[in-house]
Short mmCIF file of C-alpha atoms in Angstrom, two decimals:
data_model
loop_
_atom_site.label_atom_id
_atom_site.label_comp_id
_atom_site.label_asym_id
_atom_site.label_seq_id
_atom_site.Cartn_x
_atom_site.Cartn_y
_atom_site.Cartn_z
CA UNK A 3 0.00 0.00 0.00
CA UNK A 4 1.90 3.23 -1.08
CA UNK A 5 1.80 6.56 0.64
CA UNK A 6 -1.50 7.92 -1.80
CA UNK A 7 -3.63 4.91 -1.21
CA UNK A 8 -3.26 5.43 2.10
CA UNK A 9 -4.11 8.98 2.09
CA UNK A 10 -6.98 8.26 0.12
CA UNK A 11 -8.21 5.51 2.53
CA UNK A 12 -11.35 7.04 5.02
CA UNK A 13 -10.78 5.70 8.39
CA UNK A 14 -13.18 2.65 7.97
CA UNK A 15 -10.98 1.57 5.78
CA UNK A 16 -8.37 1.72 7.93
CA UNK A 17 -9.78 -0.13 10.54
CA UNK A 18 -10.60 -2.80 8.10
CA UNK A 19 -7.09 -3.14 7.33
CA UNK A 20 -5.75 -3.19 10.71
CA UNK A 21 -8.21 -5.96 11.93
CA UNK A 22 -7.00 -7.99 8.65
CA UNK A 23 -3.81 -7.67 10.54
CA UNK A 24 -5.07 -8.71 14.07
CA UNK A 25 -6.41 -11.55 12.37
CA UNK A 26 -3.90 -12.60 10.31
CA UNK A 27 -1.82 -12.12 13.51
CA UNK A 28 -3.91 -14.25 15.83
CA UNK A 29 -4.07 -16.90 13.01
CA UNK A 30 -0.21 -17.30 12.86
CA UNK A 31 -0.36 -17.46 17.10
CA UNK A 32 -2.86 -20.43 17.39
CA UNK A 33 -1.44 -22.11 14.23
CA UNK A 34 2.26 -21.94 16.10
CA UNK A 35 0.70 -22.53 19.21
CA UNK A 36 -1.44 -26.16 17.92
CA UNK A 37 2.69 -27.34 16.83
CA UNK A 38 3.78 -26.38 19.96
CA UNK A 39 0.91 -27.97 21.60
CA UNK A 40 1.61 -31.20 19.15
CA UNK A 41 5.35 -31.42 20.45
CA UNK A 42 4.68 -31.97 24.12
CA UNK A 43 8.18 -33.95 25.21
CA UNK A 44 10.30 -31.28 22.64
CA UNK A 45 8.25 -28.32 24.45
CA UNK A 46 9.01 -29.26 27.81
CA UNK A 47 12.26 -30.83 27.39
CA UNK A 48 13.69 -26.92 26.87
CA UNK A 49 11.02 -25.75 29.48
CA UNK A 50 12.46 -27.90 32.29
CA UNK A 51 15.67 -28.05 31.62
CA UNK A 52 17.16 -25.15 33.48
CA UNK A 53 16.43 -27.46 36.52
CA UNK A 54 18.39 -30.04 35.77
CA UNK A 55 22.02 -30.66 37.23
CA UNK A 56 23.22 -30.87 33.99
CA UNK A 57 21.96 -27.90 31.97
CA UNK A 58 24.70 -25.99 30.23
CA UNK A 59 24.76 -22.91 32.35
CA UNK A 60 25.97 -25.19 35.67
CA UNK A 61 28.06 -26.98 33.46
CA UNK A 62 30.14 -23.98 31.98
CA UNK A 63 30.06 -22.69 35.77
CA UNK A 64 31.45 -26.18 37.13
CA UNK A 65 33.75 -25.72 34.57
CA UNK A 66 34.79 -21.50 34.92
CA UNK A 67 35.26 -22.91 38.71
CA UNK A 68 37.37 -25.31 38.16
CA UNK A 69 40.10 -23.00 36.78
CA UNK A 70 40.38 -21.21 39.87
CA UNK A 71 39.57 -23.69 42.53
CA UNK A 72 40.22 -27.48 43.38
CA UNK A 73 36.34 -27.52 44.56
CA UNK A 74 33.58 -28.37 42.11
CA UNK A 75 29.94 -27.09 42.36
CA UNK A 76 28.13 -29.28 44.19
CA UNK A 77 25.18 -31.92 42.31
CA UNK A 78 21.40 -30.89 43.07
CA UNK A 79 18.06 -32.52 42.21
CA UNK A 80 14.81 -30.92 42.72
CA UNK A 81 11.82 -32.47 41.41
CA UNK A 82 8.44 -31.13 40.26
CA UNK A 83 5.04 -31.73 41.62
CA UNK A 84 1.73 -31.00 40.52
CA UNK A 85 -1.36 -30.13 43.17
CA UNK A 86 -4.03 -29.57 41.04
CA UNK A 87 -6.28 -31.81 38.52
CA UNK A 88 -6.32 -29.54 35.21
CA UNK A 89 -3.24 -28.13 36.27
CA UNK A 90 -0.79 -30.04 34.01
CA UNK A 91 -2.94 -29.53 31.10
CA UNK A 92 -3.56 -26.43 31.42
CA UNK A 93 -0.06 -25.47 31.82
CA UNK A 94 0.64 -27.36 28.70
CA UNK A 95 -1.80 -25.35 26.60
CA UNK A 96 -0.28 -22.07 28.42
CA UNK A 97 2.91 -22.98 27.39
CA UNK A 98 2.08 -24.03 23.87
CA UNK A 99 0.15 -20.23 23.70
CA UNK A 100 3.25 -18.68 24.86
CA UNK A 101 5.80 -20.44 22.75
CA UNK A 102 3.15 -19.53 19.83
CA UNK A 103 3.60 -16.01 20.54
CA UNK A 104 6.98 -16.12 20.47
CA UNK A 105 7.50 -17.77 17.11
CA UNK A 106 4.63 -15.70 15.67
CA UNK A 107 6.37 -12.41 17.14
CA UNK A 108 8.65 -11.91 13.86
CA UNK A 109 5.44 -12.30 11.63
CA UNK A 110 3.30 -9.78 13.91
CA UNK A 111 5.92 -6.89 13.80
CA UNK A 112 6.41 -7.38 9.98
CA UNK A 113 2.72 -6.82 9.44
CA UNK A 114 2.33 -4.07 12.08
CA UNK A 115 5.31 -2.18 10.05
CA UNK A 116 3.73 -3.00 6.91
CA UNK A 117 0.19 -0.99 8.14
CA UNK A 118 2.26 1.96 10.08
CA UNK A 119 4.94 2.58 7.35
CA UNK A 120 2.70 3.88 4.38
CA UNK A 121 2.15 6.53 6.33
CA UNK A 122 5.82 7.75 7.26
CA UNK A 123 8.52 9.66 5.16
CA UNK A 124 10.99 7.83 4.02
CA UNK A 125 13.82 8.69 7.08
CA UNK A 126 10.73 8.39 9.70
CA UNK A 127 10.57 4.52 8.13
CA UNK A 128 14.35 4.58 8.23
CA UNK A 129 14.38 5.01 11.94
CA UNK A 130 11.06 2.94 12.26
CA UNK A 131 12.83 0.19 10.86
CA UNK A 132 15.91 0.34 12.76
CA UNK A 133 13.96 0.46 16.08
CA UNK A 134 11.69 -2.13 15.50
CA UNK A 135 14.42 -4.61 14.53
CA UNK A 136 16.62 -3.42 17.23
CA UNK A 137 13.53 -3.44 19.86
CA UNK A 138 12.47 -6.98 19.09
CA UNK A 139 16.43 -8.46 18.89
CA UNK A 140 16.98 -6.72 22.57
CA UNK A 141 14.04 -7.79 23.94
CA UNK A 142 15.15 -11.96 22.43
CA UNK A 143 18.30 -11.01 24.29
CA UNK A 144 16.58 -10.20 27.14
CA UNK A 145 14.78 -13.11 27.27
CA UNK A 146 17.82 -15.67 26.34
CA UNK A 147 19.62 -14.24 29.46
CA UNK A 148 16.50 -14.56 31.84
CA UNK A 149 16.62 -18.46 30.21
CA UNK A 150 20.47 -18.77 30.41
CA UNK A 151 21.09 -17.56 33.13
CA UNK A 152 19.05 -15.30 35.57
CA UNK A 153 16.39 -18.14 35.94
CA UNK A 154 19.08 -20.85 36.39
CA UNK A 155 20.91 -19.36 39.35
CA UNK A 156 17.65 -18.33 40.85
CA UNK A 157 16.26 -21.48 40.49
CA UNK A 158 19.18 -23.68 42.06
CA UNK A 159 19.59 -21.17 45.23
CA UNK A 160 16.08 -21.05 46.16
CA UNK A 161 15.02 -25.17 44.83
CA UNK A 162 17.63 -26.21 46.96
CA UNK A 163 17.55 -23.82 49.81
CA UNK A 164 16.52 -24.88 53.59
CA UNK A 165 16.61 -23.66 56.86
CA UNK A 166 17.18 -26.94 58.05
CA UNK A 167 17.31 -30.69 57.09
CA UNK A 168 14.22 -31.40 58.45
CA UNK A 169 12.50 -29.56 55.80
CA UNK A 170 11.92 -30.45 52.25
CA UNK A 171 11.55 -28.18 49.19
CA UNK A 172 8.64 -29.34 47.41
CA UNK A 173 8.19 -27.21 44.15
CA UNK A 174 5.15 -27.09 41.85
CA UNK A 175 4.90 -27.25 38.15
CA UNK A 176 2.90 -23.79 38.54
CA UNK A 177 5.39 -22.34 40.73
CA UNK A 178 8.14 -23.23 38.32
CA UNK A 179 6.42 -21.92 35.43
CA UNK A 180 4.83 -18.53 36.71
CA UNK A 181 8.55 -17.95 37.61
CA UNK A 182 10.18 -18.93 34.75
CA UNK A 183 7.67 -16.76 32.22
CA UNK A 184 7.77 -14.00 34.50
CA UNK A 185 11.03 -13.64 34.72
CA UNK A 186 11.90 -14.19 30.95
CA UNK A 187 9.00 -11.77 29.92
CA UNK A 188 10.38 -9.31 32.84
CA UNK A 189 13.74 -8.82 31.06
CA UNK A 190 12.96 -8.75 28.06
CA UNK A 191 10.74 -6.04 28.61
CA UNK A 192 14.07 -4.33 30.81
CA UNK A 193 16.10 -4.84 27.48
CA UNK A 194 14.35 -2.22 25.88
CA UNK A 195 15.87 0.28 28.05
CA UNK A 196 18.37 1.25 25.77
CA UNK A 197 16.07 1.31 22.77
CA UNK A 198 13.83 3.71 24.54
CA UNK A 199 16.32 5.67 26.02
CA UNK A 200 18.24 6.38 22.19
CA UNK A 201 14.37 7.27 20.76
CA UNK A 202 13.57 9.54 24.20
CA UNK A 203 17.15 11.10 22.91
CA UNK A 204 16.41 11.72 19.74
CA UNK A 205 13.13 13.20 20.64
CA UNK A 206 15.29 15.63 22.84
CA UNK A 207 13.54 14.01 25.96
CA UNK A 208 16.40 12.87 27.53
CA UNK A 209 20.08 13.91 27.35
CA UNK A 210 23.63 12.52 28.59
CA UNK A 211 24.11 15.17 31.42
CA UNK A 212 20.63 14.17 32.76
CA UNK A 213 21.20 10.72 33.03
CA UNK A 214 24.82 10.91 35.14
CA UNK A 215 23.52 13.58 36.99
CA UNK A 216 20.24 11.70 38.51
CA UNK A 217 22.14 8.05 38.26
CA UNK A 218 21.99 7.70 42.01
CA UNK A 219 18.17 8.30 41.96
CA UNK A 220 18.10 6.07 39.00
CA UNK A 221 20.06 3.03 41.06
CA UNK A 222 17.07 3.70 43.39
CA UNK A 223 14.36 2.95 41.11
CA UNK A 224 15.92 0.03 39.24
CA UNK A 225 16.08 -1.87 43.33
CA UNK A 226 12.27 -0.66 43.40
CA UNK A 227 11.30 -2.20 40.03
CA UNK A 228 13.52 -5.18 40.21
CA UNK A 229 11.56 -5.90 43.86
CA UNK A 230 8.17 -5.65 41.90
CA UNK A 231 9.33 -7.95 38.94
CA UNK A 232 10.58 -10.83 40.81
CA UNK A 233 8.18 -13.02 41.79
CA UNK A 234 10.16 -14.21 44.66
CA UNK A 235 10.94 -11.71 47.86
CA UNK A 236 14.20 -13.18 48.14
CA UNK A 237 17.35 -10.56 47.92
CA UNK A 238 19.58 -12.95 45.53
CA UNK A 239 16.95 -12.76 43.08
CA UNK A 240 16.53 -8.81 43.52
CA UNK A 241 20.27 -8.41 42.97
CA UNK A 242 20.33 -10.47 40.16
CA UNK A 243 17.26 -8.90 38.13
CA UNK A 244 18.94 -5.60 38.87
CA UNK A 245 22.12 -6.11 38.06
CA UNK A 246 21.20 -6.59 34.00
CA UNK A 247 19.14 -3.14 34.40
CA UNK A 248 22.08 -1.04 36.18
CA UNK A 249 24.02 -2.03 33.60
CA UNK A 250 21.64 -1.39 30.71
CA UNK A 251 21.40 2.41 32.43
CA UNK A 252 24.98 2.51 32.03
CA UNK A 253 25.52 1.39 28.86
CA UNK A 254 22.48 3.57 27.53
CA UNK A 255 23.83 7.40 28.17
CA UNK A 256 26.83 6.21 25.83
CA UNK A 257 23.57 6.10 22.97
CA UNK A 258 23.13 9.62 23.98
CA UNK A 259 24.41 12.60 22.02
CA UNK A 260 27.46 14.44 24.13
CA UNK A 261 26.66 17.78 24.90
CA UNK A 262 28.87 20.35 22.69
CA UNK A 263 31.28 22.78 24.00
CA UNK A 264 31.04 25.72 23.26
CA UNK A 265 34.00 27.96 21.87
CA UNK A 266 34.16 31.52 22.19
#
């Protein structure tokens, strides 16, 4: 659709198009979502595997400590249980949605871009571009780390924690998933930081000066919205959501422009 079919489009039209795109959209979701769905053991084999002994992140950190110490990290084993009827059903379709979404993101933006752009300039859809592609690959990044390794670590200190011997951890299937989503969706939504921070700085919103000068107030808020993010209350998992987003604030006022000196 060029720039003077849009134009000449009333706004019925519009919204015709747009829910063609919702639908299309939604299509793509369920039709991603049924495979998913379909591939049960593949699904949940990368689902669950951050909590077993043997998933790559304690492996490479087994291995990182064995280069400086004669110790090894220690086995663990924490199994799953399930409380509820329906529950392991419906967690199965949940998960199938959610993995649908995921593989149907690419799809959604394309289409989304395809409705928005007719009516840019050409360097508006030159930056459009650039900050959808570099929104969505942040916010995989995000969500890789959360998988990789935020999630692992969190998962092994508090599975296997107890105050004493005489207490077993007994962990749900709904526990482990509402943590597990949460925390991926969490940071990849944190990822965008630096995406929204170069787009606030373009817009002359935000500027380099203001961002070292309130970065005390800013270490602040990043505690207070890593302590509403984590599902858990715990303070290894608050340092270790918030560690990602303090640096993300640092690396961010680099994508700044550097205020200008002036000569006289």
């Amino acid at each position: 659709m060029s720039n003077s079919e849009s134009a000449s489009m009333s706004f019925w039209d519009h919204l015709d198009a747009l829910r063609g795109v919702i639908v299309k959209g939604i299509v793509v979701i369920i039709v991603f979502g049924i495979v998913a769905f379909l591939f049960k053991e593949e699904l949940f084999d990368i689902v669950l595997a951050p909590k077993e002994n043997n998933f790559v992140t304690y492996r490479w950190l087994r291995y990182l400590e064995s280069l400086v110490s004669d110790q090894q990290m220690a086995d663990f084993s924490v199994s799953l249980i399930n409380t509820r009827l329906a529950e392991q059903f419906m967690i199965h379709m949940k998960t199938a949605l959610c993995a649908g979404v995921l593989c149907a993101s690419p799809y959604i933006l394309y289409e989304l871009f395809r409705f928005v752009s007719p009516a840019l300039y050409e360097n508006e859809r030159k930056y459009a571009t650039r900050f959808v592609i570099s929104g969505y690959l942040m916010f995989i990044i995000g969500v890789l780390l959360s998988y990789y390794l935020i999630f692992p670590l969190t998962f092994r200190f508090l599975g296997t924690y107890q105050v004493t011997s005489d207490v077993t951890n007994m962990i749900s299937l709904e526990s482990y998933m509402s943590t597990l989503i949460l925390l991926c969706l969490s940071m990849g939504l944190v990822f965008e930081m630096p995406i929204l921070v170069w787009l606030f700085g373009k817009m002359g919103f935000l500027s380099d000066p203001f961002m070292r000068k309130y970065r005390r107030h800013a270490v602040v808020l990043i505690l207070i919205i890593a302590a509403i993010i984590t599902p858990t209350t715990d303070i290894f998992t608050l340092l270790i959501v918030s560690l990602p987003m303090w640096l993300l604030y640092e690396g961010s006022i680099f994508l700044l422009p550097k205020p200008t000196k002036s000569t006289t």
